Coordinates of C-alpha atoms and ligand atoms in Angstrom, one line a residue:
Chain A
M13 CA 0.0 0.0 0.0
S14 CA 2.5 2.6 1.2
E15 CA 5.0 1.3 -1.3
Q16 CA 2.5 1.8 -4.1
F17 CA 1.7 5.2 -2.8
E18 CA 5.4 6.1 -2.9
K19 CA 5.7 4.9 -6.4
K20 CA 2.7 7.0 -7.4
V21 CA 4.2 10.1 -5.8
K22 CA 7.5 9.5 -7.6
D23 CA 5.8 8.8 -11.0
Y24 CA 3.3 11.6 -11.0
L25 CA 4.8 14.3 -8.8
I26 CA 8.6 14.1 -8.3
L27 CA 9.7 13.0 -11.8
P28 CA 7.4 15.5 -13.6
L29 CA 8.6 18.2 -11.3
F30 CA 12.2 17.3 -12.1
G31 CA 11.3 17.7 -15.7
V32 CA 9.9 21.2 -15.1
V33 CA 12.9 22.3 -13.1
C34 CA 15.2 21.1 -15.9
F35 CA 13.1 23.1 -18.4
M36 CA 13.3 26.2 -16.2
V37 CA 17.1 25.9 -15.9
L38 CA 17.4 25.6 -19.7
W39 CA 15.2 28.6 -20.0
C40 CA 17.4 30.7 -17.7
V41 CA 20.6 29.5 -19.4
I42 CA 19.2 30.7 -22.7
C43 CA 18.1 34.0 -21.2
S44 CA 21.6 34.6 -19.8
V45 CA 23.0 34.2 -23.4
T46 CA 20.5 36.4 -25.3
D47 CA 18.9 39.7 -24.1
N48 CA 15.7 39.3 -26.1
L49 CA 14.2 36.5 -24.1
P50 CA 12.8 37.4 -20.7
N51 CA 13.7 35.1 -17.9
P52 CA 10.8 33.3 -15.9
I53 CA 10.6 36.0 -13.2
K54 CA 10.5 38.9 -15.6
M55 CA 8.0 37.0 -17.7
W56 CA 5.8 36.5 -14.6
H57 CA 5.8 40.2 -13.7
K58 CA 4.9 41.2 -17.3
S59 CA 2.0 38.9 -17.6
E60 CA 0.7 39.1 -14.0
L61 CA -2.1 41.4 -15.0
F62 CA -3.5 39.1 -17.7
I63 CA -3.5 36.2 -15.2
Y64 CA -4.8 37.9 -12.2
E65 CA -7.7 39.5 -14.2
P66 CA -8.3 36.6 -16.5
F67 CA -11.7 37.8 -17.8
A68 CA -11.0 41.6 -17.9
K69 CA -11.6 43.5 -21.1
R70 CA -9.6 46.7 -21.3
G71 CA -9.6 47.0 -25.1
E72 CA -9.9 44.9 -28.2
M73 CA -6.4 43.5 -28.0
D74 CA -6.0 44.0 -24.2
Q75 CA -8.0 41.3 -22.5
G76 CA -7.6 38.7 -19.7
I77 CA -5.9 35.5 -20.8
L78 CA -8.9 33.3 -20.2
R79 CA -11.1 35.7 -22.1
F80 CA -8.8 35.3 -25.1
T81 CA -8.7 31.6 -24.7
G82 CA -12.5 31.5 -24.5
L83 CA -12.8 33.4 -27.8
S84 CA -10.5 30.9 -29.4
I85 CA -12.1 27.9 -28.0
S86 CA -15.5 29.1 -29.2
L87 CA -14.2 29.5 -32.7
V88 CA -12.4 26.1 -32.7
G89 CA -15.6 24.6 -31.4
Q90 CA -17.7 25.9 -34.3
G91 CA -15.1 24.8 -36.9
Y92 CA -14.7 21.5 -35.2
L93 CA -18.5 20.9 -35.3
V94 CA -18.6 21.6 -39.0
A95 CA -15.7 19.3 -39.5
L96 CA -17.5 16.4 -37.7
I97 CA -20.8 17.1 -39.5
F98 CA -19.1 16.8 -42.9
G99 CA -16.3 14.4 -42.0
T100 CA -18.3 11.6 -40.4
P101 CA -20.7 10.9 -43.3
L102 CA -17.8 11.3 -45.8
G103 CA -15.9 8.6 -43.8
F104 CA -19.0 6.3 -43.9
F105 CA -19.3 6.7 -47.7
L106 CA -15.5 5.9 -48.0
G107 CA -15.8 2.9 -45.8
L108 CA -19.0 1.5 -47.4
S109 CA -18.3 1.9 -51.1
K110 CA -15.2 0.7 -52.9
L111 CA -16.3 2.8 -55.9
F112 CA -16.5 5.9 -53.8
T113 CA -13.1 5.2 -52.3
K114 CA -11.4 4.7 -55.6
S115 CA -12.9 7.9 -56.9
F116 CA -12.2 10.2 -54.0
D117 CA -9.4 8.8 -52.0
P118 CA -6.6 10.2 -54.3
I119 CA -8.0 13.8 -54.0
I120 CA -8.4 13.4 -50.2
Q121 CA -4.8 12.2 -49.9
I122 CA -3.7 15.3 -51.9
L123 CA -5.8 17.8 -49.9
R124 CA -5.0 16.3 -46.5
P125 CA -1.4 17.6 -46.1
V126 CA -2.3 21.2 -47.2
S127 CA -1.4 23.7 -44.5
P128 CA -4.0 26.0 -42.8
L129 CA -2.0 29.0 -44.1
A130 CA -2.9 27.9 -47.6
W131 CA -6.6 27.3 -46.9
Y132 CA -7.2 30.7 -45.2
P133 CA -6.8 32.9 -48.3
L134 CA -9.0 30.5 -50.3
G135 CA -11.6 30.9 -47.6
L136 CA -11.4 34.6 -47.9
V137 CA -12.0 34.4 -51.6
L138 CA -14.8 31.9 -51.2
F139 CA -16.7 33.9 -48.6
E140 CA -15.9 37.3 -50.1
L141 CA -19.5 38.2 -50.4
S142 CA -20.6 37.0 -46.9
P143 CA -21.2 39.6 -44.2
E144 CA -18.0 38.5 -42.3
P145 CA -15.5 37.0 -44.7
S146 CA -12.7 36.6 -42.1
Y147 CA -15.0 34.8 -39.7
F148 CA -16.2 32.4 -42.4
A149 CA -12.7 31.9 -43.8
S150 CA -11.5 30.9 -40.3
L151 CA -14.3 28.5 -39.9
F152 CA -13.6 27.1 -43.3
T153 CA -9.9 26.7 -42.6
I154 CA -10.4 25.0 -39.3
S155 CA -13.1 22.6 -40.6
V156 CA -11.1 21.6 -43.7
C157 CA -7.9 21.0 -41.8
A158 CA -9.5 19.2 -38.9
M159 CA -11.8 17.0 -40.9
W160 CA -9.3 14.4 -42.2
P161 CA -8.6 12.3 -39.2
T162 CA -12.4 11.9 -38.6
V163 CA -12.9 11.0 -42.3
L164 CA -10.1 8.5 -42.4
N165 CA -10.7 6.9 -39.0
T166 CA -14.4 6.5 -39.7
A167 CA -13.6 4.9 -43.0
V168 CA -11.2 2.4 -41.4
G169 CA -13.7 1.7 -38.7
V170 CA -16.5 0.9 -41.2
R171 CA -14.2 -1.4 -43.2
A172 CA -13.2 -3.1 -40.0
I173 CA -16.8 -4.1 -39.0
P174 CA -16.7 -7.9 -38.5
Q175 CA -18.6 -9.8 -41.1
D176 CA -20.5 -11.5 -38.3
Y177 CA -22.4 -8.3 -37.4
L178 CA -23.2 -7.7 -41.0
N179 CA -24.5 -11.3 -41.2
V180 CA -26.8 -10.6 -38.3
A181 CA -28.2 -7.6 -40.0
K182 CA -28.8 -9.7 -43.1
V183 CA -30.5 -12.6 -41.4
L184 CA -32.8 -10.2 -39.5
K185 CA -33.4 -8.3 -42.8
L186 CA -32.8 -5.0 -41.0
S187 CA -33.9 -2.0 -43.0
R188 CA -31.1 0.3 -44.2
S189 CA -31.6 2.9 -41.5
K190 CA -31.8 0.3 -38.8
T191 CA -28.6 -1.4 -40.1
L192 CA -27.0 2.0 -40.0
F193 CA -28.1 3.0 -36.5
K194 CA -28.1 -0.4 -34.8
V195 CA -25.1 -2.0 -36.4
L196 CA -22.8 0.2 -38.5
I197 CA -22.6 3.2 -36.3
P198 CA -22.2 1.4 -32.9
A199 CA -19.6 -0.9 -34.5
T200 CA -17.6 2.1 -35.8
L201 CA -17.9 4.4 -32.7
P202 CA -14.6 3.5 -31.2
Y203 CA -12.8 4.4 -34.4
M204 CA -14.9 7.5 -34.9
F205 CA -13.9 8.8 -31.5
T206 CA -10.3 8.3 -32.2
G207 CA -10.8 10.4 -35.3
F208 CA -12.7 13.0 -33.3
R209 CA -9.9 13.3 -30.8
L210 CA -7.2 13.7 -33.4
S211 CA -9.4 16.2 -35.3
L212 CA -9.8 18.3 -32.2
G213 CA -6.0 18.4 -31.7
I214 CA -5.6 19.6 -35.3
A215 CA -8.4 22.2 -34.9
W216 CA -6.5 23.7 -31.9
L217 CA -3.3 23.8 -33.9
V218 CA -5.0 25.5 -36.7
I219 CA -6.7 28.2 -34.6
V220 CA -3.4 29.9 -33.8
A221 CA -2.3 30.1 -37.4
V222 CA -5.7 31.4 -38.4
E223 CA -5.9 34.1 -35.8
M224 CA -2.4 35.3 -36.6
L225 CA -3.5 35.8 -40.2
K226 CA -6.8 37.3 -39.1
G227 CA -5.4 39.6 -36.4
Q228 CA -8.5 39.4 -34.3
P229 CA -8.9 38.9 -30.6
G230 CA -8.1 35.3 -29.5
I231 CA -5.1 33.6 -28.0
G232 CA -3.3 33.4 -31.4
G233 CA -4.1 37.0 -32.3
F234 CA -2.9 38.1 -28.9
L235 CA 0.3 36.3 -29.4
W236 CA 1.0 37.9 -32.7
D237 CA 0.1 41.3 -31.3
A238 CA 2.4 40.8 -28.4
Y239 CA 5.2 39.8 -30.7
N240 CA 4.7 42.9 -32.9
A241 CA 4.7 45.1 -29.7
G242 CA 8.0 43.4 -28.7
N243 CA 6.4 42.0 -25.6
Y244 CA 8.0 38.6 -25.6
S245 CA 6.8 37.7 -22.1
L246 CA 3.3 37.6 -23.4
V247 CA 4.4 35.5 -26.3
I248 CA 5.7 32.9 -23.9
L249 CA 2.6 33.2 -21.7
C250 CA 0.4 32.5 -24.8
I251 CA 2.5 29.5 -25.8
L252 CA 2.1 28.0 -22.4
V253 CA -1.6 28.6 -22.3
I254 CA -2.0 27.2 -25.8
G255 CA -0.1 24.1 -24.8
L256 CA -2.2 23.6 -21.6
V257 CA -5.5 24.0 -23.4
G258 CA -4.5 21.6 -26.1
F259 CA -3.4 19.1 -23.5
T260 CA -6.6 19.5 -21.5
L261 CA -8.8 19.1 -24.6
D262 CA -6.9 15.9 -25.6
R263 CA -7.3 14.4 -22.1
L264 CA -11.0 15.2 -22.1
M265 CA -11.5 13.6 -25.5
S266 CA -9.5 10.5 -24.6
L267 CA -11.8 10.1 -21.5
V268 CA -14.8 10.1 -23.8
E269 CA -13.0 7.8 -26.3
G270 CA -12.2 5.4 -23.5
K271 CA -15.9 5.1 -22.7
F272 CA -16.6 3.8 -26.2
K273 CA -13.5 1.5 -26.4
T274 CA -15.2 -1.2 -24.4
A275 CA -18.2 -1.3 -26.6
Chain B
M154 CA -40.8 -32.3 -52.7
A155 CA -38.3 -31.9 -49.9
F156 CA -38.6 -28.8 -47.7
I157 CA -34.9 -28.0 -48.2
E158 CA -32.9 -29.4 -51.0
F159 CA -29.4 -29.1 -52.3
K160 CA -28.9 -30.1 -55.9
N161 CA -25.3 -30.7 -57.0
V162 CA -24.1 -27.7 -55.0
S163 CA -20.4 -26.8 -55.2
K164 CA -18.8 -23.9 -53.5
G165 CA -15.3 -22.6 -53.2
Y166 CA -13.4 -19.4 -52.2
S167 CA -10.9 -17.6 -54.3
G168 CA -8.2 -16.1 -52.2
A169 CA -4.6 -15.1 -52.5
Q170 CA -3.5 -18.5 -53.6
G171 CA -6.2 -18.8 -56.3
F172 CA -9.4 -20.7 -56.1
S173 CA -9.8 -23.4 -53.4
P174 CA -12.8 -25.7 -53.6
V175 CA -14.6 -26.3 -50.3
L176 CA -17.8 -28.2 -51.1
K177 CA -18.3 -30.4 -54.1
D178 CA -21.5 -32.1 -55.4
I179 CA -23.6 -31.7 -52.3
N180 CA -27.0 -33.4 -52.5
L181 CA -29.2 -33.2 -49.5
Q182 CA -32.9 -33.3 -48.8
I183 CA -34.4 -32.3 -45.5
E184 CA -38.1 -32.9 -44.8
E185 CA -40.3 -30.5 -42.9
G186 CA -40.1 -31.1 -39.1
E187 CA -37.0 -33.2 -39.4
F188 CA -34.0 -32.9 -37.2
V189 CA -30.9 -33.5 -39.2
A190 CA -27.3 -33.5 -37.9
I191 CA -24.2 -33.0 -40.1
V192 CA -21.0 -34.2 -38.6
G193 CA -17.6 -33.4 -40.1
Y194 CA -14.0 -32.4 -39.5
S195 CA -13.0 -28.9 -38.6
G196 CA -12.4 -26.9 -41.8
A197 CA -14.4 -29.3 -43.9
G198 CA -16.9 -26.7 -44.9
K199 CA -19.8 -27.1 -42.4
T200 CA -20.2 -23.4 -41.8
T201 CA -20.1 -22.9 -45.6
L202 CA -22.9 -25.4 -46.0
I203 CA -25.1 -23.7 -43.4
S204 CA -24.4 -20.2 -44.8
L205 CA -25.6 -21.5 -48.1
I206 CA -29.0 -22.4 -46.6
A207 CA -29.1 -19.2 -44.6
G208 CA -28.6 -17.4 -47.9
L209 CA -25.5 -15.5 -46.7
I210 CA -23.5 -16.9 -49.6
K211 CA -24.4 -18.2 -53.1
P212 CA -23.4 -21.5 -54.5
D213 CA -20.9 -21.5 -57.4
S214 CA -22.9 -24.2 -59.2
G215 CA -26.0 -26.1 -58.4
Q216 CA -29.1 -24.9 -56.5
V217 CA -30.2 -24.6 -52.9
L218 CA -34.0 -24.8 -52.7
M219 CA -36.5 -24.2 -50.0
N220 CA -40.1 -25.3 -50.8
G221 CA -38.9 -25.8 -54.4
K222 CA -37.8 -22.1 -54.7
E223 CA -34.2 -21.1 -54.9
I224 CA -33.0 -19.3 -51.8
Q225 CA -32.4 -15.6 -52.5
G226 CA -30.5 -13.9 -49.7
A227 CA -30.9 -14.2 -46.0
D228 CA -34.4 -14.2 -44.3
P229 CA -35.6 -14.4 -40.8
E230 CA -37.6 -17.5 -41.7
R231 CA -34.3 -19.3 -41.6
G232 CA -33.1 -18.6 -38.1
I233 CA -29.4 -19.2 -37.5
V234 CA -27.3 -19.6 -34.4
F235 CA -23.8 -18.6 -35.5
Q236 CA -20.8 -20.6 -34.5
N237 CA -19.3 -17.6 -32.7
Y238 CA -22.6 -16.4 -31.2
S239 CA -22.5 -13.1 -33.1
L240 CA -24.3 -11.1 -30.5
L241 CA -24.1 -7.3 -30.9
P242 CA -21.8 -6.2 -28.0
W243 CA -23.4 -2.8 -27.7
L244 CA -26.9 -4.2 -27.0
T245 CA -28.1 -6.0 -23.8
V246 CA -29.4 -9.5 -23.9
Y247 CA -32.9 -8.1 -24.1
E248 CA -32.1 -5.6 -26.8
N249 CA -30.3 -8.3 -28.9
I250 CA -33.4 -10.4 -28.9
R251 CA -35.7 -7.5 -29.2
L252 CA -34.0 -6.4 -32.4
A253 CA -34.9 -9.7 -34.0
V254 CA -38.5 -9.6 -32.6
D255 CA -39.1 -6.1 -33.9
E256 CA -38.3 -7.2 -37.4
V257 CA -40.4 -10.3 -37.3
L258 CA -43.4 -9.0 -35.4
S259 CA -43.3 -5.5 -36.8
D260 CA -47.0 -5.5 -37.2
K261 CA -47.6 -6.3 -33.5
S262 CA -48.0 -3.8 -30.6
K263 CA -45.0 -2.8 -28.4
E264 CA -46.5 -4.8 -25.5
E265 CA -46.8 -7.9 -27.6
Q266 CA -43.2 -7.5 -28.9
D267 CA -42.0 -7.1 -25.3
A268 CA -43.9 -10.1 -24.1
H269 CA -42.6 -12.2 -27.0
T270 CA -39.0 -11.2 -26.2
L271 CA -39.3 -12.0 -22.5
K272 CA -40.9 -15.4 -23.3
Y273 CA -37.8 -16.5 -25.2
I274 CA -35.4 -15.1 -22.6
K275 CA -37.3 -17.1 -20.1
M276 CA -37.1 -20.2 -22.3
V277 CA -33.3 -20.2 -22.2
N278 CA -33.3 -19.4 -18.4
L279 CA -31.8 -16.0 -18.7
S280 CA -34.5 -13.8 -17.2
H281 CA -32.1 -12.8 -14.4
A282 CA -29.5 -11.6 -16.9
K283 CA -31.6 -9.8 -19.4
E284 CA -30.1 -6.3 -18.8
R285 CA -26.6 -7.5 -19.1
F286 CA -24.3 -6.9 -22.0
P287 CA -22.7 -9.9 -23.9
K288 CA -19.3 -9.3 -22.4
E289 CA -20.8 -9.8 -18.9
L290 CA -22.0 -13.3 -19.9
S291 CA -20.3 -16.6 -19.8
G292 CA -19.8 -18.5 -23.1
G293 CA -22.7 -20.8 -22.4
M294 CA -25.0 -17.9 -21.6
R295 CA -24.1 -16.1 -24.8
Q296 CA -24.8 -19.3 -26.7
R297 CA -28.2 -19.4 -25.0
V298 CA -28.9 -15.8 -26.0
S299 CA -28.0 -16.7 -29.6
V300 CA -30.4 -19.7 -29.5
A301 CA -33.2 -17.5 -28.0
R302 CA -32.6 -14.9 -30.7
A303 CA -32.9 -17.5 -33.4
L304 CA -36.0 -19.0 -31.9
A305 CA -37.7 -15.7 -31.2
M306 CA -37.6 -15.1 -35.0
N307 CA -40.1 -17.9 -35.2
P308 CA -38.2 -19.4 -38.1
K309 CA -39.5 -22.2 -40.2
V310 CA -36.0 -23.7 -40.1
L311 CA -33.5 -23.5 -37.3
L312 CA -29.9 -23.6 -38.4
L313 CA -27.4 -24.4 -35.6
D314 CA -23.7 -24.1 -36.4
E315 CA -21.8 -26.0 -33.8
P316 CA -23.8 -24.3 -31.1
L317 CA -22.2 -26.2 -28.3
S318 CA -18.7 -27.1 -29.3
A319 CA -17.1 -24.2 -27.5
L320 CA -18.6 -25.3 -24.2
D321 CA -17.5 -27.6 -21.4
A322 CA -19.0 -31.0 -21.1
L323 CA -21.4 -30.1 -18.3
T324 CA -22.9 -27.0 -19.8
R325 CA -23.0 -28.8 -23.1
A326 CA -25.2 -31.6 -21.7
T327 CA -27.5 -29.0 -20.2
L328 CA -27.9 -27.1 -23.4
Q329 CA -28.3 -30.3 -25.4
D330 CA -31.3 -31.1 -23.2
E331 CA -32.6 -27.6 -23.7
I332 CA -32.4 -27.9 -27.5
K333 CA -34.0 -31.3 -27.2
N334 CA -36.9 -30.0 -25.2
I335 CA -37.4 -27.0 -27.4
W336 CA -37.5 -29.2 -30.5
E337 CA -39.9 -31.6 -28.9
A338 CA -42.1 -28.7 -28.0
E339 CA -42.0 -26.8 -31.3
K340 CA -41.3 -29.5 -33.9
K341 CA -39.3 -27.2 -36.1
T342 CA -37.1 -28.3 -38.9
V343 CA -33.6 -28.2 -37.5
L344 CA -30.2 -28.6 -39.1
L345 CA -27.5 -29.1 -36.5
I346 CA -23.9 -28.9 -37.4
T347 CA -21.6 -30.7 -34.9
N348 CA -18.3 -32.4 -34.6
D349 CA -19.6 -34.7 -32.0
V350 CA -21.4 -37.9 -33.2
D351 CA -22.9 -38.6 -29.8
E352 CA -24.6 -35.2 -29.8
G353 CA -26.1 -36.0 -33.2
I354 CA -27.3 -39.4 -31.9
L355 CA -29.0 -37.8 -28.9
L356 CA -30.8 -35.1 -30.8
A357 CA -31.2 -35.9 -34.5
D358 CA -33.5 -38.1 -36.7
R359 CA -30.7 -38.5 -39.2
I360 CA -27.0 -38.0 -39.2
I361 CA -25.0 -37.2 -42.3
P362 CA -21.3 -37.3 -42.4
L363 CA -19.3 -34.6 -44.3
S364 CA -16.0 -35.8 -45.7
A365 CA -12.8 -33.8 -45.1
G366 CA -12.0 -31.0 -47.5
P367 CA -11.0 -29.7 -49.9
G368 CA -13.9 -30.7 -52.1
A369 CA -15.9 -32.1 -49.2
T370 CA -19.0 -34.0 -49.9
L371 CA -21.8 -35.7 -47.9
G372 CA -21.8 -39.4 -47.2
A373 CA -24.8 -41.7 -46.9
P374 CA -27.2 -40.6 -44.2
V375 CA -27.5 -42.7 -41.1
Q376 CA -31.0 -43.0 -39.6
V377 CA -30.9 -42.8 -35.9
Q378 CA -34.1 -44.8 -35.2
I379 CA -33.9 -44.5 -31.4
A380 CA -37.3 -43.9 -29.8
R381 CA -37.9 -40.5 -28.3
P382 CA -37.8 -39.1 -25.7
R383 CA -34.2 -40.1 -25.5
D384 CA -32.4 -40.2 -22.3
R385 CA -28.7 -39.4 -22.4
K386 CA -27.8 -42.0 -19.8
K387 CA -29.8 -44.8 -21.2
I388 CA -28.9 -44.1 -24.8
N389 CA -25.3 -45.3 -24.3
H390 CA -26.6 -48.8 -23.7
E391 CA -28.6 -49.0 -26.9
P392 CA -27.1 -51.4 -29.4
R393 CA -28.1 -48.9 -32.2
F394 CA -25.9 -46.3 -30.5
K395 CA -22.7 -48.2 -31.2
E396 CA -23.8 -49.1 -34.7
I397 CA -24.4 -45.5 -35.6
R398 CA -21.1 -44.4 -34.2
K399 CA -19.3 -47.1 -36.1
E400 CA -21.0 -46.2 -39.3
V401 CA -20.4 -42.4 -39.1
N402 CA -16.9 -42.7 -37.8
G403 CA -16.2 -45.4 -40.3
Y404 CA -17.1 -43.0 -43.1
L405 CA -15.2 -40.1 -41.7
L406 CA -12.1 -42.0 -41.0
G407 CA -12.2 -44.2 -44.1
L408 CA -12.7 -41.6 -46.8
G409 CA -9.9 -39.7 -48.4
T410 CA -8.5 -38.8 -45.1
K411 CA -5.9 -41.5 -44.8
P412 CA -2.7 -39.6 -44.6
K413 CA -0.1 -40.9 -47.0
L414 CA 3.3 -41.6 -45.5
T415 CA 5.9 -39.7 -47.4
L416 CA 9.7 -39.3 -47.0
E417 CA 11.4 -36.3 -48.2
K418 CA 15.1 -35.8 -48.5
K419 CA 17.1 -32.8 -49.5
F420 CA 20.4 -33.2 -51.5
V421 CA 22.8 -30.4 -51.8
L422 CA 25.0 -30.6 -54.8
P423 CA 28.6 -29.2 -54.5
A424 CA 29.1 -25.8 -56.0
I425 CA 31.6 -26.6 -58.6
E426 CA 31.9 -24.9 -62.0
P427 CA 33.5 -27.0 -64.7
E428 CA 36.5 -25.2 -65.9
D429 CA 38.5 -25.3 -69.2
L430 CA 42.1 -25.4 -68.1
D431 CA 43.3 -24.3 -71.5
H432 CA 41.8 -20.9 -71.1
P433 CA 42.8 -18.4 -68.5
R434 CA 40.3 -17.7 -65.8
N435 CA 37.9 -15.1 -66.8
L436 CA 38.4 -12.7 -63.9
I437 CA 36.5 -9.6 -64.3
P438 CA 37.7 -7.0 -61.8
G439 CA 35.0 -6.3 -59.2
A440 CA 33.0 -9.4 -60.1
S441 CA 32.5 -12.0 -57.4
L442 CA 34.9 -14.8 -57.2
T443 CA 32.3 -17.5 -56.4
P444 CA 31.2 -19.9 -59.1
I445 CA 28.6 -18.5 -61.5
R446 CA 26.2 -21.4 -60.7
S447 CA 25.2 -21.4 -57.1
N448 CA 24.6 -24.4 -55.0
E449 CA 21.9 -26.7 -56.3
V450 CA 19.3 -28.1 -54.0
K451 CA 17.4 -31.2 -55.0
R452 CA 14.5 -32.7 -53.3
E453 CA 13.6 -36.4 -53.5
R454 CA 10.2 -37.5 -52.5
V455 CA 9.2 -41.1 -51.8
E456 CA 5.7 -42.2 -51.1
V457 CA 5.2 -45.3 -49.0
Ligands
ATP279 N1 -14.7 -16.2 -46.5 C1 -13.8 -17.2 -46.8 N2 -12.8 -16.9 -47.7 C2 -11.9 -17.8 -48.0 N3 -11.9 -19.1 -47.5 C3 -12.9 -19.4 -46.6 C4 -13.9 -18.5 -46.2 N4 -14.7 -19.1 -45.4 C5 -14.2 -20.3 -45.2 N5 -13.1 -20.5 -46.0 C6 -12.3 -21.8 -46.1 O1 -13.3 -22.8 -46.4 C7 -13.0 -24.0 -45.7 C8 -14.2 -24.4 -44.9 O2 -14.5 -23.4 -44.0 P1 -15.8 -23.6 -43.0 O3 -15.8 -22.4 -42.1 O4 -17.0 -23.9 -43.8 O5 -15.3 -24.9 -42.1 P2 -16.1 -25.6 -40.9 O6 -16.4 -27.0 -41.3 O7 -17.2 -24.8 -40.5 O8 -14.9 -25.6 -39.8 P3 -15.1 -25.5 -38.2 O9 -15.6 -26.9 -37.8 O10 -13.7 -25.3 -37.8 O11 -16.0 -24.5 -37.9 C9 -11.8 -23.7 -44.8 O12 -10.6 -24.2 -45.4 C10 -11.7 -22.2 -44.8 O13 -10.4 -21.8 -44.8
MG280 MG1 -17.7 -23.7 -38.8

């Protein structure tokens, strides 16, 4: 019991803390070599305001850190939702139809590695006539980039459905919609959720790039603004927050994913 | 006209190593209400045979008929208990069976469907476990759910693909009795696939051996002719019991399954290149110095 507890303390507290200390030391060493980078203490003093008043709004580009984060998360959430709405059915079609796969897989493989920086201008062109081109372009960019893991994992999941389950559906003569909802979707869910988790990771990666291009309030926009103002402490603060949020989102999704793994 | 009929049915699968025949020239007639057992080796093609009746696969040649009409695709009127249970893991025992009931009794009210489902859960003694998921059941319990699902479809024919072979002897005996009772109560046409001749003798009217593959075919049927109800303890002492065993096993052991004794030997010939001593050696710089012809390996095979 106590031995186990000691091991847990070591694994989850002492060793990670050791890692953080090493990181800090490295940081300080780098700071002592170059003048541009603020050391941890200086950084803390510069960014205190944004942390102690996380929800304050003093101006468009001068808001509390959590307020910026919230703006970004909301935009990511919307783009992510669009990605799932289009990606999941697309994955199902790919998984179910060989013809569909042969027709569209090549183009998907080509579009998949395209960077968000390339999609954003296209989005601006596409939504030029909309009331808010930059908003729709961001949404478009996030959705297009984040969609692929969902598409591909869903397709793999559909192809991996055991023949046994399909035979059950055949013997019971289940209707198409019943086969879909009672057999195909439940059998694919674990794969779908793996796709959903990876997609969310990508959506969060993309948001920073998009906000930098867009220069609007949000954690990425704030970062870019801070850089232009020469306020490198805030740049580091943003990086840390982006990392923490990404990590948290991934943990949350893998909890949900785990729930479906057993099915 | 037989209820179910195979006419010169052949079936094979094409895979990476080309086409491999599984069943060849299968002829079979099953009458309505009859209990037929098919006994055969593992891999002979028993599941293939039952899938043909179920309509899950099509024969390469020949016909599979039911009531004189060729079987087109699967249908709930031919209920099947799959070899590996095939329960849907995301549905509870109740939901697994209810899914089948909803299809077959789609014109009935919700209450009737519910009552029908519960009746079959009770029949296989699983009322206490009806809210459990398949992963929370033992192998024997899963098998019973699978049987209940097939029966609840109210099929004209019940196809049982080695329903008990994965179970221990005790559970097996209990479930054999359950199948026996259900058949005696409902008098359905049943096709039982098994690898256990004794199981066939206890349950069936007729036992048909399936020879070993590839190209397996059915042997002559053996009538069981032991009065029902049969008792598993007394049946061992019936003189007919030993006769049937001998007949079926005799067919299975005697036919095309006798392994031939073969000896195989490998000879390695020495790697010597004949050389013309009058000519200088043809040494190309950089080329390897080993003889051009590599070692030769010969195999010799002797059949005894
Ligand atoms: N879908 C398939 N594709 C290719 N080959 C198959 C397929 N299904 C079965 N086979 C082959 O056909 C042969 C017969 O298989 P089948 O499942 O009918 O045997 P079985 O008699 O039911 O065996 P067991 O007693 O082990 O269940 C086997 O050699 C198997 O490898
Ligand atoms: Mg089988």
